[in-house]
Every structure is written in structure tokens, then in C-alpha cells.
Amino acid sequence: MVKLLIHGPNRLSGELSVHGAKNSTLPLMAAALLCKSECVLHNCPHLSDVEVSARILRHLGCTVQWEGSSLVVDPRGVCQWDIPDALMREMRSSIVFLGAIVARTGRAVLSFPGGCELGPRPIDLHLHALRKMGVRIAEDYGCLSCSVDGSLRGAAIGLSFPSVGATENIMLAAVLAEGTTIVTNAAREPEICDLAMFLNRCGARIRGAGESTLVIEGVRQLHGCEHRVIPDRIVAATYMSAAAATGSAIILNHVIPAHLEPVMPAFEELGCSIEIKGGSLRIAAPRRMGRIKSVRTMPYPGFPTDAQAPLMAAACLGSGTSIFVENIFESRYKHVGELLRLGANIKVEGRVAVVEGVPRLSGAPVEAADLRGGAALVVAGLAARGDTEVTGLRYIDRGYENMERSLALLGADIRREYQ
Ligand code: UD1
């Protein structure tokens, strides 16, 4: 079994560079499918989810090569339109390949992503939008068979929720469709802007990225380009949580401060001070934190659901009561039971978690049940007195490149053990 061994409590110091965003890299890799020539994506993180996406691209007929932290994708050999079930199951977000495969080949066969660690993850908005664009979709025994009669058509699509995945799938299908697609109530996340910037660089015509209305004029073809993936705002928020939980001061380099604006007020409420200098952020935590009146996860520019668990780990050590309301996913408090093992005091009632701050946590064996929940256990383990063992690393490795190395660079007593 693989585990992270943490001996705490730790005091962190120094600087760290934040790696590229997983949630940008995956749709960008799907977007590379649409191009007529090679694409180079710089600043890609070495993560298991990125490897799964590379395997999907290779299965479809692309060549994919790493050059340091750049991924070179040559989509000229695309000859398949299916994603094998095993790959779909490894990564639920592989659904973002649907729009790109349909736009590139005129058909697609893949299995339903189904439920996952965070509760049900429906794709009705994705399918409804693609149907409006002229995709025929048959859903049989957990399998989606898609085909396009003639070519994809631009459409007016109103989303009932600003779904990130659905907005990405629509963009990927619409850039090569005939006519104009207008998406209202589109997701506004920075990863949407990154995808639009990449596609526009390839010759697409997308306006309004980062706003609620996206206008996409279809073009005949796209060419490859070079693009630098944005820094991972959730990884940055996780290391900010680690600094807060351990009463430390650290500097995070290679961040886009504007992307962190939704999380900064929560850290300031806990008593942390934040200074921004260009692309660097310094966070300094007080000896004993305060509390956060309430954190409500919302679509961007609201507080990100992905940062809820790591921030909660820090709030466990505040003084007073912090309230969390999870509005995006039904089942996103799996870390709570494990935080209790470390001595936290948290009560969950439906979508609400009430965190009563405690003066200290103590080390214990804990198990990650999802990606960000796993990161929260590491954050708490760094602050806890004694030895914490974190298992379930396959989740953490989906989103954090060599997390133990990054934290050790900041002075943490953490190592990975293979047994
Ligand atoms: C979500 C997050 C995104 C994060 C990603 C990975 C939001 C709004 N989105 O994106 O920031 O990076 O997880 O953790 O915070 N839904 C439907 N039908 C659909 C699609 C979605 O009902 O067809 C619902 C989901 O059940 C969920 C919500 O919409 O309640 C969020 O979905 P969506 O933004 O699509 O999720 P992801 O793309 O996975």
C-alpha cells in the first residue's frame, strides 16, 4: 500500500511554484483533437488524469509526447471515435472529449460516466445542448452512441445551470459547427477562458469567455498552436490552506491573483494576511486563526467547490464556529469523517457543515475518498501533533503533482512510503 507519512505539527516557510491547472489541461487536450496540425501545450502538470487523457488521445489515433512539462499532441492520425469503458471509468471528466470527438469525426461512442466520489454527476445538460446542435444520441445500457447527420449546426443554448463541463463540450462542438452558437448562462470559470483563448489562437471565433453569454461563430477548420496552461488556482488554494492550518507564512509563485479572489476573503476572515506582488502571493497566518462566518460554494466567481475541503481542514483549527454550505455537489463531505479522526469537531446536516474550531489536532491513520478531500487530510495532517498516515493516494495524485515534494520543499516532514 502507498501512503503519505506526516510527522507534525509542521511550520512551513519558503516559496513554491504552482503547477498548471488540471481542469484546464484536460479540455485543452480534448481541443487539440480539433486541429489540423500539431499543438504544444506548455505548463501541463504530470498527473494521473493527464495520463488518462493522453491514453484517450492515443487510442483515438493522436501521437502524444511529453517534452518536460510540455505536451505535444499531433492529431493528424485520428481514426477512432470511441473511448473504451476502462478509460471512461478511470476519469469521470473524460466526458469533455464528447464534443471534440463528435466535431472531429461526426460520431462518438462512449460509456456513460455515471456517479462518482462526489455523488451523481449527470450529463443531461451536455446531451441536451449537443442534440440542439444536430447530434443524434442513443443511450443504451450505459453506452452513448452519437452521430451527426450532415454537419453540426450552431444553436441558441440556454443552460439551466452554468455547468463547466457542459460549457466546454458546447464550445468544442460549436467551433467547427455551421453557423453561430449562443450560450446563455455559460460557466465563467478561468478554465473556460483558457479554453477559449487556446481555440481562438487555433483560428476559432469565440467571444464572451468569462461572461455569461458566449458567442461562437463556427469556422471551417482549426490549425495547431502553442499555448501555456494557466496556473492551478485550486492547488494554490490548497497550499494557502496548508499555510493557514500550520500558522505559517509562504510565498506561492506563478499564480494569477485574480483567479484567487474568490478564496482570499475566507483566508482573511480566518486572520491570514495576503500580499500580492505580480504573479506571486504571500500568505501569512496568525498563531491562532479566527473563524469564517460562512462559505458557500458557487459557480465562479463564487467560492470554488474544489477549495471547500482544504479550507475546512484549516478552519478546524480556528477559534469559533465556521459554517460551510456545499451548493455544487451532493456528496462532498467525505473528508469530514476522517477529519474527526484527527480530532476535529464538525457536524454535517445535508449541505451544511458546522465546524467548531479546536486548539489542536492529533495524528491518526486516515483515508482519502476523493481528490480534494484527500488534499484536506494532508493539510490537517501537517497541523496535527504526531504521526498521520494518509492512504487513498490515487485520488490525490489525480490533481497534485508530487504533493509531498512540494510540501517538503516548504519544510514539512512528509514522505511517501511504498509497502
Ligand atoms: C465542477 C465544478 C468545477 C470543478 C470541477 C471538478 C462548478 C460549477 N463546477 O465542474 O469548478 O473544477 O467540478 O471538481 O463548481 N449538472 C447537471 N447536469 C449536467 C451537468 C452538471 O445537473 O449535465 C450539475 C451537477 O450535478 C452539479 C453541477 O451541475 O451539481 C456542477 O456541474 P459542472 O459544473 O458541470 O461540474 P463539472 O464540470 O464537473
mmCIF file of C-alpha atoms in Angstrom, residues 94 102 184 237 296 301:
data_model
loop_
_atom_site.group_PDB
_atom_site.id
_atom_site.type_symbol
_atom_site.label_atom_id
_atom_site.label_comp_id
_atom_site.label_asym_id
_atom_site.label_seq_id
_atom_site.Cartn_x
_atom_site.Cartn_y
_atom_site.Cartn_z
ATOM 1 C CA SER A 94 -13.436 12.207 -19.836
ATOM 2 C CA VAL A 102 -18.215 14.477 -32.453
ATOM 3 C CA THR A 184 -26.564 31.848 -22.206
ATOM 4 C CA ALA A 237 -5.799 27.453 -2.536
ATOM 5 C CA ARG A 296 -20.975 28.967 0.189
ATOM 6 C CA PRO A 301 -16.691 33.970 -9.347
#
